[in-house]
Amino acid sequence: MRQIKVENSVVTVLAAVKGLVSDSERVLNAVESVSPDVIAVAISKEELAALKEMEPTDEIELNDIEIVYAAMLEKFGEVATPSPYLVSALNAAVSHDIPILPIDMNDEVYTESYCRNVKTMEMLKESRRAKGLLRKKNKFDFSSPEAFAISWDLMVNKKGFRELETERETHMASVIKALSRTYSNILAVIEVERADAVVSLLSEKSCAECQELSDVIEIKNEMKETV
C-alpha cells in the first residue's frame, strides 16, 4: 500500500489483481489497518450497483480474452468472478458502515472514450486475439501475480486501447482529488495495472488536466452510491 497527501486528505492506494481470490484478504487487512472514512473502488457506478445486487450463485460470462487471462492467472492460486477484491471491499464497507464510492468512468463516459480512441480495425483485431495470446505465453512475466497482470496489460492494451486506459487513469485520479475535499482518510482499491499511474498523477503538485477534471466532474451522483 502507498499513502499520498492529496488536498487535506490522506489517500491510501491498494493495488489489487483482478480475479485473484487471495487478494480479498489484503483488502480486509487494509480496511482494518487504515480505518478509512470512505472506500473508493476502481469500477463504474453501474458496476458497483450491479455488484450490490449480485447473488452468490450469479455467474458472469467472460469473453475469450478474459478466459485466457483467468487460465494464466491460476498459476498463482484460485481465480473467481466478480473480482474477489471488489466483493471484499463491498463486504468490508457494509460490515464497517463505511461509504463505498466508484471512481472509474460511468458507462456513458467510457463509451465516449472508447469510440474516441479505439479504431474499427483495432476492435476487429481484439476479437481474434485470444489464441494469439496463448501462443505468446512465454512473453508474460510470471514472477508474481502483480508482474503477470502488468505484463498482460502491456501485451493486450495497444495503441487506442492504451489511450483509453490512460484516460481512465486520469479520470480516477480526478475523482479521488474531488473526494479528498470531502473525506480526510481515503482507501482507494485499484487494479494493479492502473495503480502506479494514478499514484503518479495524485503525487504531482501540479496536474492541470486532473485538476480541471476534478473541478467539473459530476461527483454528486457517485457520492450517493453509499452502502
Short mmCIF file of C-alpha atoms in Angstrom, two decimals:
data_model
loop_
_atom_site.label_atom_id
_atom_site.label_comp_id
_atom_site.label_asym_id
_atom_site.label_seq_id
_atom_site.Cartn_x
_atom_site.Cartn_y
_atom_site.Cartn_z
CA MET A 1 0.00 0.00 0.00
CA ARG A 2 1.09 3.56 -0.70
CA GLN A 3 -0.04 6.72 1.04
CA ILE A 4 -0.26 10.14 -0.59
CA LYS A 5 -1.29 13.51 0.76
CA VAL A 6 -3.99 14.96 -1.51
CA GLU A 7 -5.58 18.29 -0.60
CA ASN A 8 -6.38 17.86 3.10
CA SER A 9 -6.77 14.11 2.81
CA VAL A 10 -4.54 11.06 3.20
CA VAL A 11 -5.12 8.63 0.33
CA THR A 12 -4.00 5.03 0.76
CA VAL A 13 -3.80 3.16 -2.55
CA LEU A 14 -4.08 -0.62 -2.53
CA ALA A 15 -3.12 -2.22 -5.85
CA ALA A 16 -5.04 -5.45 -6.41
CA VAL A 17 -5.00 -8.21 -9.02
CA LYS A 18 -8.25 -8.75 -10.89
CA GLY A 19 -9.70 -12.20 -10.32
CA LEU A 20 -7.22 -13.42 -7.70
CA VAL A 21 -9.08 -14.80 -4.67
CA SER A 22 -6.16 -14.31 -2.27
CA ASP A 23 -6.30 -10.53 -2.77
CA SER A 24 -9.65 -10.38 -0.98
CA GLU A 25 -7.83 -10.87 2.32
CA ARG A 26 -5.49 -7.98 1.51
CA VAL A 27 -8.47 -5.66 1.17
CA LEU A 28 -9.89 -6.73 4.53
CA ASN A 29 -6.50 -6.19 6.17
CA ALA A 30 -6.21 -2.76 4.56
CA VAL A 31 -9.60 -1.68 5.87
CA GLU A 32 -8.65 -2.80 9.37
CA SER A 33 -5.27 -1.03 9.33
CA VAL A 34 -6.32 2.18 7.57
CA SER A 35 -9.78 2.65 9.13
CA PRO A 36 -10.88 4.80 6.17
CA ASP A 37 -13.88 7.11 6.19
CA VAL A 38 -14.57 6.11 2.58
CA ILE A 39 -13.57 3.24 0.29
CA ALA A 40 -13.02 4.25 -3.34
CA VAL A 41 -13.10 1.41 -5.86
CA ALA A 42 -11.94 1.46 -9.48
CA ILE A 43 -15.24 0.48 -11.05
CA SER A 44 -18.09 2.47 -12.58
CA LYS A 45 -21.23 3.44 -10.69
CA GLU A 46 -23.16 0.97 -12.86
CA GLU A 47 -20.75 -1.86 -12.00
CA LEU A 48 -20.96 -1.02 -8.30
CA ALA A 49 -24.76 -1.05 -8.41
CA ALA A 50 -24.68 -4.44 -10.15
CA LEU A 51 -22.19 -5.80 -7.62
CA LYS A 52 -24.51 -4.83 -4.78
CA GLU A 53 -27.37 -6.73 -6.42
CA MET A 54 -25.41 -9.90 -7.22
CA GLU A 55 -26.28 -13.19 -5.59
CA PRO A 56 -23.57 -15.75 -4.71
CA THR A 57 -24.95 -18.08 -7.37
CA ASP A 58 -24.89 -15.47 -10.14
CA GLU A 59 -22.42 -16.14 -12.94
CA ILE A 60 -20.51 -13.62 -15.05
CA GLU A 61 -19.88 -14.57 -18.66
CA LEU A 62 -16.28 -13.98 -19.71
CA ASN A 63 -15.10 -13.18 -23.22
CA ASP A 64 -12.32 -15.21 -24.85
CA ILE A 65 -9.52 -12.89 -23.75
CA GLU A 66 -10.77 -12.87 -20.16
CA ILE A 67 -10.88 -16.68 -20.19
CA VAL A 68 -7.23 -16.82 -21.29
CA TYR A 69 -6.28 -14.28 -18.59
CA ALA A 70 -8.03 -16.33 -15.90
CA ALA A 71 -6.37 -19.55 -17.07
CA MET A 72 -2.91 -17.98 -16.87
CA LEU A 73 -3.61 -16.27 -13.54
CA GLU A 74 -4.50 -19.65 -12.00
CA LYS A 75 -0.75 -20.25 -11.75
CA PHE A 76 -0.91 -18.06 -8.63
CA GLY A 77 -3.99 -19.54 -6.99
CA GLU A 78 -7.76 -19.67 -7.19
CA VAL A 79 -9.44 -17.28 -9.60
CA ALA A 80 -13.05 -16.08 -9.41
CA THR A 81 -15.51 -13.56 -10.83
CA PRO A 82 -16.50 -10.91 -9.99
CA SER A 83 -13.05 -9.88 -8.81
CA PRO A 84 -12.81 -11.06 -5.19
CA TYR A 85 -11.10 -7.84 -4.08
CA LEU A 86 -14.18 -5.88 -5.18
CA VAL A 87 -16.53 -8.23 -3.32
CA SER A 88 -14.27 -7.96 -0.28
CA ALA A 89 -14.27 -4.14 -0.46
CA LEU A 90 -18.07 -4.08 -0.63
CA ASN A 91 -18.45 -6.54 2.24
CA ALA A 92 -16.00 -4.56 4.37
CA ALA A 93 -17.87 -1.34 3.62
CA VAL A 94 -21.15 -2.93 4.71
CA SER A 95 -19.77 -4.53 7.87
CA HIS A 96 -17.92 -1.37 8.97
CA ASP A 97 -20.65 1.05 7.84
CA ILE A 98 -18.22 2.87 5.52
CA PRO A 99 -19.35 4.59 2.30
CA ILE A 100 -18.09 2.86 -0.84
CA LEU A 101 -17.83 5.00 -3.97
CA PRO A 102 -16.95 4.33 -7.63
CA ILE A 103 -14.07 6.26 -9.17
CA ASP A 104 -13.99 4.83 -12.70
CA MET A 105 -15.78 6.25 -15.74
CA ASN A 106 -19.52 5.69 -15.88
CA ASP A 107 -20.85 3.79 -18.89
CA GLU A 108 -21.58 6.90 -20.95
CA VAL A 109 -18.16 8.47 -20.41
CA TYR A 110 -16.40 5.14 -21.06
CA THR A 111 -18.29 4.64 -24.32
CA GLU A 112 -17.34 8.14 -25.47
CA SER A 113 -13.69 7.50 -24.62
CA TYR A 114 -13.75 4.09 -26.33
CA CYS A 115 -15.22 5.48 -29.54
CA ARG A 116 -12.76 8.37 -29.50
CA ASN A 117 -9.64 6.24 -29.04
CA VAL A 118 -10.23 2.74 -30.42
CA LYS A 119 -10.33 2.39 -34.19
CA THR A 120 -12.51 -0.11 -36.05
CA MET A 121 -9.51 -2.21 -37.12
CA GLU A 122 -8.35 -2.44 -33.50
CA MET A 123 -11.79 -3.69 -32.46
CA LEU A 124 -11.68 -6.37 -35.16
CA LYS A 125 -8.19 -7.48 -34.13
CA GLU A 126 -9.24 -7.57 -30.46
CA SER A 127 -11.94 -10.15 -31.21
CA ARG A 128 -9.34 -12.53 -32.71
CA ARG A 129 -6.54 -12.16 -30.18
CA ALA A 130 -7.27 -14.91 -27.64
CA LYS A 131 -5.45 -17.72 -29.49
CA GLY A 132 -2.54 -15.42 -30.24
CA LEU A 133 -2.14 -14.62 -26.54
CA LEU A 134 -1.94 -18.33 -25.72
CA ARG A 135 0.90 -18.71 -28.22
CA LYS A 136 2.74 -15.80 -26.56
CA LYS A 137 2.52 -17.29 -23.06
CA ASN A 138 6.31 -17.29 -22.66
CA LYS A 139 6.38 -13.49 -23.12
CA PHE A 140 4.45 -12.82 -19.91
CA ASP A 141 6.15 -12.17 -16.58
CA PHE A 142 5.14 -14.93 -14.16
CA SER A 143 7.43 -13.85 -11.32
CA SER A 144 4.40 -12.67 -9.30
CA PRO A 145 0.67 -12.15 -9.86
CA GLU A 146 1.24 -8.39 -9.97
CA ALA A 147 4.02 -8.72 -12.55
CA PHE A 148 1.84 -11.00 -14.65
CA ALA A 149 -1.14 -8.60 -14.56
CA ILE A 150 1.06 -5.69 -15.62
CA SER A 151 2.74 -7.66 -18.42
CA TRP A 152 -0.67 -8.84 -19.59
CA ASP A 153 -1.89 -5.24 -19.71
CA LEU A 154 1.14 -4.18 -21.76
CA MET A 155 0.57 -7.01 -24.21
CA VAL A 156 -3.20 -6.62 -24.59
CA ASN A 157 -3.75 -2.87 -24.46
CA LYS A 158 -2.03 -1.40 -27.52
CA LYS A 159 -2.50 1.90 -29.36
CA GLY A 160 -6.08 3.09 -28.94
CA PHE A 161 -6.74 0.78 -26.01
CA ARG A 162 -3.68 2.24 -24.27
CA GLU A 163 -5.09 5.74 -24.77
CA LEU A 164 -8.39 4.56 -23.33
CA GLU A 165 -6.67 3.21 -20.22
CA THR A 166 -4.70 6.45 -19.85
CA GLU A 167 -7.96 8.39 -19.84
CA ARG A 168 -9.32 6.01 -17.21
CA GLU A 169 -6.30 6.70 -15.02
CA THR A 170 -6.75 10.45 -15.34
CA HIS A 171 -10.45 10.14 -14.57
CA MET A 172 -9.81 8.04 -11.45
CA ALA A 173 -7.20 10.47 -10.18
CA SER A 174 -9.59 13.37 -10.73
CA VAL A 175 -12.38 11.66 -8.78
CA ILE A 176 -10.02 10.89 -5.90
CA LYS A 177 -8.96 14.55 -5.89
CA ALA A 178 -12.62 15.56 -5.71
CA LEU A 179 -13.28 13.08 -2.89
CA SER A 180 -10.32 14.45 -0.95
CA ARG A 181 -12.23 17.70 -0.50
CA THR A 182 -14.88 15.82 1.48
CA TYR A 183 -13.09 12.88 3.09
CA SER A 184 -9.88 13.03 5.14
CA ASN A 185 -8.92 9.33 5.05
CA ILE A 186 -9.49 7.54 1.73
CA LEU A 187 -8.73 3.92 0.89
CA ALA A 188 -8.56 3.56 -2.91
CA VAL A 189 -8.64 0.00 -4.22
CA ILE A 190 -7.37 -0.01 -7.81
CA GLU A 191 -6.31 -2.77 -10.21
CA VAL A 192 -2.54 -3.10 -10.20
CA GLU A 193 -2.24 -2.20 -13.91
CA ARG A 194 -3.64 1.29 -13.28
CA ALA A 195 -2.43 1.93 -9.73
CA ASP A 196 1.06 3.28 -10.49
CA ALA A 197 -0.22 5.86 -12.96
CA VAL A 198 -2.98 7.00 -10.60
CA VAL A 199 -0.49 7.37 -7.76
CA SER A 200 1.84 9.32 -10.05
CA LEU A 201 -0.97 11.69 -11.05
CA LEU A 202 -2.02 12.19 -7.44
CA SER A 203 1.58 12.80 -6.38
CA GLU A 204 2.18 15.58 -8.90
CA LYS A 205 2.00 19.01 -7.32
CA SER A 206 0.51 20.42 -10.48
CA CYS A 207 -1.64 18.17 -12.64
CA ALA A 208 -3.60 20.65 -14.72
CA GLU A 209 -5.65 18.01 -16.52
CA CYS A 210 -6.63 16.20 -13.33
CA GLN A 211 -7.41 19.47 -11.58
CA GLU A 212 -9.60 20.63 -14.43
CA LEU A 213 -11.46 17.35 -14.44
CA SER A 214 -11.91 17.32 -10.68
CA ASP A 215 -13.35 20.82 -10.85
CA VAL A 216 -16.01 19.93 -13.42
CA ILE A 217 -16.66 16.23 -12.80
CA GLU A 218 -20.18 15.35 -11.76
CA ILE A 219 -19.41 13.66 -8.48
CA LYS A 220 -22.77 14.19 -6.77
CA ASN A 221 -24.38 11.07 -8.19
CA GLU A 222 -21.31 8.95 -7.41
CA MET A 223 -21.23 10.17 -3.81
CA LYS A 224 -24.78 8.89 -3.39
CA GLU A 225 -23.53 5.36 -4.10
CA THR A 226 -23.02 4.57 -0.43
CA VAL A 227 -23.77 1.23 1.18
#
